[in-house]
Tab-separated table of C-alpha atoms in Angstrom:
chain	number	residue	atom	x	y	z
A	1	MET	CA	39.463	106.314	-52.196
A	2	SER	CA	37.588	105.185	-49.091
A	3	THR	CA	34.789	107.664	-49.804
A	4	ILE	CA	34.282	106.103	-53.274
A	5	LEU	CA	34.202	102.651	-51.659
A	6	GLU	CA	31.665	103.899	-49.106
A	7	LYS	CA	29.486	105.347	-51.874
A	8	ILE	CA	29.671	102.048	-53.794
A	9	ALA	CA	28.727	100.092	-50.656
A	10	ALA	CA	25.789	102.449	-49.990
A	11	ILE	CA	24.465	102.090	-53.561
A	12	GLU	CA	24.879	98.298	-53.522
A	13	SER	CA	22.983	98.007	-50.239
A	14	GLU	CA	20.199	100.255	-51.605
A	15	MET	CA	19.967	98.082	-54.739
A	16	ALA	CA	19.720	94.984	-52.562
A	17	ARG	CA	16.883	96.591	-50.558
A	18	THR	CA	14.910	97.773	-53.600
A	19	GLN	CA	12.243	95.441	-54.962
A	20	LYS	CA	12.397	94.796	-58.696
A	21	ASN	CA	9.231	95.789	-60.499
A	22	LYS	CA	8.050	98.196	-63.178
A	23	ALA	CA	7.687	101.122	-60.775
A	24	THR	CA	11.262	100.864	-59.459
A	25	SER	CA	12.994	100.018	-62.779
A	26	ALA	CA	13.933	103.659	-63.494
A	27	HIS	CA	15.350	104.082	-59.981
A	28	LEU	CA	17.380	100.847	-60.298
A	29	GLY	CA	18.657	101.951	-63.706
A	30	LEU	CA	19.838	105.231	-62.188
A	31	LEU	CA	21.591	103.390	-59.343
A	32	LYS	CA	23.313	101.033	-61.827
A	33	ALA	CA	24.577	104.006	-63.848
A	34	LYS	CA	25.901	105.718	-60.681
A	35	LEU	CA	27.589	102.474	-59.670
A	36	ALA	CA	29.270	102.105	-63.082
A	37	LYS	CA	30.571	105.702	-62.872
A	38	LEU	CA	32.026	105.153	-59.386
A	39	ARG	CA	33.630	101.887	-60.506
A	40	ARG	CA	35.283	103.705	-63.420
A	41	GLU	CA	36.700	106.293	-60.998
A	42	LEU	CA	38.119	103.458	-58.903
A	43	ILE	CA	39.859	101.964	-61.947
A	44	SER	CA	41.303	105.267	-63.195
A	45	PRO	CA	41.163	107.980	-60.498
A	46	LYS	CA	40.577	111.564	-61.684
A	47	GLY	CA	43.455	114.053	-61.797
A	48	GLY	CA	46.580	113.693	-59.697
A	49	GLY	CA	50.061	113.005	-60.994
A	50	GLY	CA	50.845	109.654	-62.588
A	51	GLY	CA	52.553	107.896	-59.708
A	52	THR	CA	55.054	105.106	-60.236
A	53	GLY	CA	53.455	101.808	-61.238
A	54	GLU	CA	53.789	98.722	-59.083
A	55	ALA	CA	57.150	97.154	-59.869
A	56	GLY	CA	57.267	93.791	-61.580
A	57	PHE	CA	53.626	93.372	-62.488
A	58	GLU	CA	53.135	93.989	-66.201
A	59	VAL	CA	54.994	91.574	-68.471
A	60	ALA	CA	56.090	92.333	-72.046
A	61	LYS	CA	53.720	90.787	-74.583
A	62	THR	CA	55.401	88.064	-76.633
A	63	GLY	CA	54.128	85.336	-78.943
A	64	ASP	CA	50.870	85.238	-80.893
A	65	ALA	CA	48.391	85.189	-78.005
A	66	ARG	CA	48.302	85.706	-74.279
A	67	VAL	CA	46.506	83.537	-71.723
A	68	GLY	CA	46.122	84.597	-68.079
A	69	PHE	CA	45.519	82.286	-65.106
A	70	VAL	CA	43.027	83.825	-62.678
A	71	GLY	CA	41.856	82.232	-59.443
A	72	PHE	CA	41.817	82.294	-55.660
A	73	PRO	CA	45.091	81.557	-53.827
A	74	SER	CA	46.159	77.891	-53.603
A	75	VAL	CA	44.036	76.383	-56.393
A	76	GLY	CA	47.032	75.138	-58.396
A	77	LYS	CA	47.783	77.951	-60.899
A	78	SER	CA	51.557	77.772	-60.408
A	79	THR	CA	51.597	73.970	-60.601
A	80	LEU	CA	49.647	74.174	-63.856
A	81	LEU	CA	52.076	76.715	-65.339
A	82	SER	CA	55.106	74.653	-64.280
A	83	ASN	CA	53.694	71.479	-65.834
A	84	LEU	CA	52.372	73.100	-69.030
A	85	ALA	CA	55.243	75.436	-69.884
A	86	GLY	CA	58.153	73.930	-67.938
A	87	VAL	CA	58.742	77.276	-66.161
A	88	TYR	CA	59.477	77.261	-62.455
A	89	SER	CA	56.833	79.214	-60.568
A	90	GLU	CA	57.230	78.805	-56.822
A	91	VAL	CA	54.793	76.236	-55.443
A	92	ALA	CA	54.073	75.745	-51.743
A	93	ALA	CA	51.252	74.601	-49.471
A	94	TYR	CA	50.419	78.123	-48.213
A	95	GLU	CA	48.366	80.887	-49.840
A	96	PHE	CA	49.875	83.811	-51.803
A	97	THR	CA	53.042	81.931	-52.797
A	98	THR	CA	53.037	83.815	-56.133
A	99	LEU	CA	53.396	87.570	-55.550
A	100	THR	CA	54.134	88.865	-59.058
A	101	THR	CA	53.238	87.803	-62.587
A	102	VAL	CA	55.229	84.756	-63.729
A	103	PRO	CA	55.340	84.359	-67.536
A	104	GLY	CA	55.771	81.104	-69.446
A	105	CYS	CA	55.502	80.196	-73.134
A	106	ILE	CA	54.235	77.098	-74.931
A	107	LYS	CA	54.282	76.218	-78.614
A	108	TYR	CA	51.039	74.646	-79.778
A	109	LYS	CA	50.181	73.869	-83.418
A	110	GLY	CA	53.014	76.152	-84.516
A	111	ALA	CA	51.782	79.185	-82.527
A	112	LYS	CA	53.683	80.657	-79.583
A	113	ILE	CA	51.279	81.230	-76.705
A	114	GLN	CA	52.303	83.224	-73.644
A	115	LEU	CA	50.946	81.958	-70.319
A	116	LEU	CA	50.783	84.313	-67.326
A	117	ASP	CA	50.535	82.972	-63.775
A	118	LEU	CA	48.866	85.853	-61.918
A	119	PRO	CA	48.812	86.177	-58.109
A	120	GLY	CA	45.685	84.900	-56.355
A	121	ILE	CA	42.628	87.159	-56.239
A	122	ILE	CA	40.653	87.584	-53.020
A	123	GLU	CA	37.135	88.863	-52.477
A	124	GLY	CA	37.097	92.651	-52.847
A	125	ALA	CA	39.959	92.659	-55.368
A	126	LYS	CA	38.107	95.075	-57.671
A	127	ASP	CA	38.095	97.597	-54.805
A	128	GLY	CA	41.873	97.305	-54.466
A	129	LYS	CA	42.285	94.597	-51.834
A	130	GLY	CA	45.360	92.374	-51.989
A	131	ARG	CA	46.859	94.044	-55.083
A	132	GLY	CA	43.743	92.811	-56.879
A	133	ARG	CA	43.479	95.865	-59.130
A	134	GLN	CA	46.932	95.273	-60.651
A	135	VAL	CA	46.154	91.568	-61.147
A	136	ILE	CA	42.889	92.312	-62.946
A	137	ALA	CA	44.571	95.074	-65.003
A	138	VAL	CA	47.003	92.466	-66.382
A	139	ALA	CA	44.056	90.089	-66.978
A	140	ARG	CA	42.445	92.798	-69.172
A	141	THR	CA	45.339	92.531	-71.650
A	142	CYS	CA	44.882	88.753	-72.196
A	143	ASN	CA	43.255	87.138	-75.244
A	144	LEU	CA	41.866	84.315	-73.101
A	145	ILE	CA	41.399	83.793	-69.377
A	146	PHE	CA	41.869	80.451	-67.620
A	147	MET	CA	39.810	80.634	-64.452
A	148	VAL	CA	41.364	78.005	-62.187
A	149	LEU	CA	38.960	76.620	-59.587
A	150	ASP	CA	39.290	73.944	-56.924
A	151	CYS	CA	36.731	71.291	-57.882
A	152	LEU	CA	36.014	70.527	-54.222
A	153	LYS	CA	34.481	73.999	-53.822
A	154	PRO	CA	33.858	75.263	-57.348
A	155	LEU	CA	30.635	77.091	-58.087
A	156	GLY	CA	30.524	79.626	-55.258
A	157	HIS	CA	34.077	80.671	-56.107
A	158	LYS	CA	33.236	80.914	-59.811
A	159	LYS	CA	30.466	83.419	-59.038
A	160	LEU	CA	32.757	85.488	-56.795
A	161	LEU	CA	35.563	85.640	-59.368
A	162	GLU	CA	33.153	86.576	-62.158
A	163	HIS	CA	31.789	89.344	-59.936
A	164	GLU	CA	35.317	90.685	-59.276
A	165	LEU	CA	36.200	90.698	-62.986
A	166	GLU	CA	32.853	92.203	-64.015
A	167	GLY	CA	33.365	95.014	-61.502
A	168	PHE	CA	36.555	95.842	-63.389
A	169	GLY	CA	34.895	95.974	-66.825
A	170	ILE	CA	35.788	92.469	-68.045
A	171	ARG	CA	32.912	90.503	-69.579
A	172	LEU	CA	33.535	86.755	-69.831
A	173	ASN	CA	32.221	84.658	-72.749
A	174	LYS	CA	29.920	87.454	-73.904
A	175	LYS	CA	29.504	89.320	-77.157
A	176	PRO	CA	29.433	93.165	-77.178
A	177	PRO	CA	25.812	94.397	-76.926
A	178	ASN	CA	24.174	94.885	-80.341
A	179	ILE	CA	23.208	98.496	-79.613
A	180	TYR	CA	23.894	101.478	-81.877
A	181	TYR	CA	24.757	104.589	-79.854
A	182	LYS	CA	25.893	107.989	-81.107
A	183	ARG	CA	26.077	111.315	-79.289
A	184	LYS	CA	24.763	114.431	-81.053
A	185	ASP	CA	24.916	118.179	-80.480
A	186	LYS	CA	21.168	118.738	-80.579
A	187	GLY	CA	17.878	116.951	-81.192
A	188	GLY	CA	17.213	115.210	-77.859
A	189	ILE	CA	17.159	111.474	-77.199
A	190	ASN	CA	16.016	109.438	-80.190
A	191	LEU	CA	15.285	105.792	-79.270
A	192	ASN	CA	14.503	103.125	-81.898
A	193	CYS	CA	13.537	99.599	-80.844
A	194	MET	CA	13.742	96.910	-83.523
A	195	VAL	CA	12.274	94.245	-81.210
A	196	PRO	CA	9.868	94.600	-78.242
A	197	GLN	CA	11.763	95.504	-75.045
A	198	SER	CA	10.984	93.891	-71.693
A	199	GLU	CA	13.071	96.264	-69.536
A	200	LEU	CA	14.153	99.428	-71.370
A	201	ASP	CA	11.738	102.168	-72.387
A	202	THR	CA	12.250	105.823	-73.344
A	203	ASP	CA	11.962	107.100	-69.762
A	204	LEU	CA	14.491	104.600	-68.376
A	205	VAL	CA	16.945	105.311	-71.218
A	206	LYS	CA	16.612	109.072	-70.583
A	207	THR	CA	17.160	108.536	-66.842
A	208	ILE	CA	20.353	106.534	-67.415
A	209	LEU	CA	21.686	109.001	-70.013
A	210	SER	CA	20.903	112.026	-67.808
A	211	GLU	CA	23.137	110.496	-65.099
A	212	TYR	CA	25.971	110.720	-67.655
A	213	LYS	CA	24.848	114.279	-68.575
A	214	ILE	CA	23.944	113.141	-72.095
A	215	HIS	CA	20.803	114.837	-73.420
A	216	ASN	CA	21.221	114.367	-77.187
A	217	ALA	CA	21.880	110.932	-78.660
A	218	ASP	CA	20.669	108.349	-81.185
A	219	ILE	CA	20.135	104.861	-79.770
A	220	THR	CA	18.983	101.777	-81.675
A	221	LEU	CA	18.245	98.590	-79.716
A	222	ARG	CA	18.543	95.590	-82.047
A	223	TYR	CA	17.616	92.970	-79.431
A	224	ASP	CA	15.892	92.755	-76.040
A	225	ALA	CA	18.544	94.663	-74.062
A	226	THR	CA	18.944	95.283	-70.344
A	227	SER	CA	19.988	98.495	-68.589
A	228	ASP	CA	23.391	96.890	-67.875
A	229	ASP	CA	23.975	96.459	-71.628
A	230	LEU	CA	23.142	100.118	-72.256
A	231	ILE	CA	25.511	101.242	-69.468
A	232	ASP	CA	28.290	99.050	-70.948
A	233	ILE	CA	27.851	100.755	-74.336
A	234	ILE	CA	27.873	104.279	-72.816
A	235	GLU	CA	30.933	103.567	-70.648
A	236	GLY	CA	32.729	102.153	-73.678
A	237	ASN	CA	35.659	100.713	-71.662
A	238	ARG	CA	34.368	97.147	-71.403
A	239	ILE	CA	36.520	94.278	-72.637
A	240	TYR	CA	34.993	91.034	-73.917
A	241	ILE	CA	37.302	88.067	-73.265
A	242	PRO	CA	36.621	84.361	-73.742
A	243	CYS	CA	37.132	82.305	-70.587
A	244	ILE	CA	37.680	78.616	-69.847
A	245	TYR	CA	36.929	77.324	-66.343
A	246	LEU	CA	39.545	74.811	-65.220
A	247	LEU	CA	38.352	72.556	-62.419
A	248	ASN	CA	41.619	71.434	-60.864
A	249	LYS	CA	42.334	68.590	-58.416
A	250	ILE	CA	39.993	66.022	-60.054
A	251	ASP	CA	42.166	63.280	-58.541
A	252	GLN	CA	40.298	63.929	-55.270
A	253	ILE	CA	36.715	63.265	-56.519
A	254	SER	CA	34.727	60.257	-57.735
A	255	ILE	CA	33.886	59.331	-61.353
A	256	GLU	CA	30.186	60.172	-60.815
A	257	GLU	CA	31.061	63.702	-59.682
A	258	LEU	CA	33.364	64.056	-62.687
A	259	ASP	CA	30.469	63.194	-65.045
A	260	VAL	CA	28.407	66.010	-63.496
A	261	ILE	CA	31.292	68.494	-63.763
A	262	TYR	CA	31.804	67.703	-67.463
A	263	LYS	CA	28.330	69.085	-68.238
A	264	ILE	CA	29.179	72.639	-67.077
A	265	PRO	CA	29.627	74.873	-70.173
A	266	HIS	CA	33.086	76.362	-70.999
A	267	CYS	CA	34.624	73.997	-68.493
A	268	VAL	CA	37.545	71.505	-68.468
A	269	PRO	CA	38.299	69.257	-65.479
A	270	ILE	CA	42.077	68.724	-65.044
A	271	SER	CA	44.642	67.627	-62.519
A	272	ALA	CA	47.680	69.914	-62.707
A	273	HIS	CA	49.696	67.706	-60.386
A	274	HIS	CA	49.129	64.446	-62.313
A	275	HIS	CA	49.081	66.037	-65.833
A	276	TRP	CA	45.543	64.693	-66.430
A	277	ASN	CA	43.453	65.981	-69.356
A	278	PHE	CA	46.000	68.564	-70.593
A	279	ASP	CA	45.408	67.627	-74.260
A	280	ASP	CA	41.680	68.376	-73.907
A	281	LEU	CA	42.541	71.710	-72.317
A	282	LEU	CA	44.989	72.732	-75.064
A	283	GLU	CA	42.502	71.753	-77.776
A	284	LEU	CA	39.782	73.913	-76.186
A	285	MET	CA	42.286	76.754	-75.695
A	286	TRP	CA	43.069	76.664	-79.431
A	287	GLU	CA	39.353	76.730	-80.276
A	288	TYR	CA	38.681	79.746	-78.006
A	289	LEU	CA	41.731	81.739	-79.173
A	290	ARG	CA	40.491	81.455	-82.793
A	291	LEU	CA	43.924	81.729	-84.379
A	292	VAL	CA	44.618	81.161	-88.083
A	293	ARG	CA	47.923	79.717	-89.337
A	294	ILE	CA	49.274	80.848	-92.719
A	295	TYR	CA	52.327	79.133	-94.243
A	296	THR	CA	54.796	81.040	-96.417
A	297	LYS	CA	56.233	79.738	-99.677
A	298	PRO	CA	59.399	81.276	-101.140
A	299	LYS	CA	59.554	81.263	-104.951
A	300	GLY	CA	60.757	77.924	-106.372
A	301	GLN	CA	60.899	76.249	-102.945
A	302	LEU	CA	58.606	74.069	-100.851
A	303	PRO	CA	56.312	75.742	-98.261
A	304	ASP	CA	57.790	76.264	-94.796
A	305	TYR	CA	55.436	74.237	-92.568
A	306	SER	CA	57.589	74.534	-89.428
A	307	SER	CA	56.910	78.192	-88.567
A	308	PRO	CA	53.519	79.554	-89.666
A	309	VAL	CA	52.510	83.217	-89.538
A	310	VAL	CA	49.703	83.315	-86.965
A	311	LEU	CA	46.831	85.792	-87.418
A	312	HIS	CA	43.689	86.403	-85.389
A	313	ASN	CA	40.420	85.125	-86.829
A	314	GLU	CA	38.971	88.612	-87.414
A	315	ARG	CA	42.021	89.983	-89.267
A	316	THR	CA	43.023	87.444	-91.918
A	317	SER	CA	43.287	89.411	-95.182
A	318	ILE	CA	46.438	89.322	-97.317
A	319	GLU	CA	47.132	92.893	-96.112
A	320	ASP	CA	47.143	91.770	-92.453
A	321	PHE	CA	49.441	88.898	-93.433
A	322	CYS	CA	51.860	91.320	-95.161
A	323	ASN	CA	51.869	93.692	-92.176
A	324	LYS	CA	52.613	90.784	-89.825
A	325	LEU	CA	55.696	89.898	-91.898
A	326	HIS	CA	56.926	93.476	-92.416
A	327	ARG	CA	55.075	96.722	-92.925
A	328	SER	CA	57.023	97.623	-96.087
A	329	ILE	CA	55.722	94.535	-97.957
A	330	ALA	CA	52.171	95.868	-98.396
A	331	LYS	CA	53.506	98.957	-100.225
A	332	GLU	CA	55.466	96.845	-102.739
A	333	PHE	CA	52.708	94.214	-103.104
A	334	LYS	CA	51.709	93.230	-106.671
A	335	TYR	CA	49.678	90.035	-106.203
A	336	ALA	CA	49.761	86.809	-104.185
A	337	LEU	CA	49.471	83.142	-105.086
A	338	VAL	CA	47.348	81.175	-102.633
A	339	TRP	CA	46.953	77.409	-102.160
A	340	GLY	CA	44.278	76.186	-99.746
A	341	SER	CA	40.586	76.220	-98.846
A	342	SER	CA	40.013	79.978	-99.343
A	343	VAL	CA	40.449	79.751	-103.156
A	344	LYS	CA	38.793	77.743	-105.949
A	345	HIS	CA	41.942	76.998	-107.980
A	346	GLN	CA	45.294	75.733	-106.698
A	347	PRO	CA	47.165	78.091	-106.855
A	348	GLN	CA	45.031	81.178	-107.421
A	349	LYS	CA	46.192	84.733	-108.082
A	350	VAL	CA	44.586	87.103	-105.529
A	351	GLY	CA	44.712	90.764	-104.542
A	352	ILE	CA	45.471	92.427	-101.206
A	353	GLU	CA	41.808	92.292	-100.050
A	354	HIS	CA	41.545	88.465	-100.220
A	355	VAL	CA	40.586	86.762	-96.912
A	356	LEU	CA	42.641	83.686	-95.974
A	357	ASN	CA	41.564	80.499	-94.183
A	358	ASP	CA	43.436	78.379	-91.643
A	359	GLU	CA	46.485	76.549	-93.057
A	360	ASP	CA	46.569	78.343	-96.426
A	361	VAL	CA	49.907	78.600	-98.241
A	362	VAL	CA	50.815	82.058	-99.599
A	363	GLN	CA	53.482	83.273	-101.994
A	364	ILE	CA	53.749	87.050	-102.368
A	365	VAL	CA	54.912	88.636	-105.633
A	366	LYS	CA	56.279	92.174	-105.345
A	367	LYS	CA	56.327	95.024	-107.857
A	368	VAL	CA	59.599	95.107	-109.760
């Protein structure tokens, strides 16, 4: 493991020494590709038996969505979990009070949302320091990340944490690169650019692909892409997670400083200890999770508004709704009656392909 870390350190220092210009772009691209390959080996080492996992780290997934708290030690993650979810997570005035994942659950707008208080991350976590790899592995399974920062020392820490998560293949508040990539058996590298490229050209793309021993592939760049975007697509193990930055401890700063902090994008200032601004935080959390609530209506009865079926924004067809209830329903499905904003008439008879909107009411009619 140390040899991989040494190789990574050597490549990073060489990248820091190399000037960025057109002549060195191919060399830098090659170094970035090598770095990405070494990082992947760190995350999942080659060969060897599957040793026993660290006890008490992964938590069973419950509820409709999962939110992880990531941050340096002693920024108030446990206090926030205790005050939001009413779960006791040990709080003390020294660092590394939390040593394993502490789960909690809140109900918001009818959806059950699991909150995970993860142990503090330190610099070098992506290389395995301070159990950082297990912490970030749990963070990869979350639908949303709350990055908890101390507002007395925020922006340097934000950069460091983003760097740790990026080194582990997590991309925060980004969309997957709009690049088409397909390996072939023969025919060489075929590069199509739909818009003029400022960084990538055929030679650089070939250099990066040759590092992965890929000599035949179709690549279409649909926007001005960077070499990092191309490496992300080739690696294929990147995870794109929305993230909200929580600036905690705002009870210790002035109003003028608070006005400045409010202008940072994806950011909510809070005070976990005094319960300040929690409603703003929960509202933003709901917006970022992009959940859709569907209410059920049994035949001849009023809709059940107390417990909605919660679906994710990208999978909201009637078929997804049926599968969420029970997987046998889709097989016996005849048609559905829908009330709400996704249909023109109230109610409207729809098929299994119909896409639902938030807060629609559905009644399913089965085959006899």
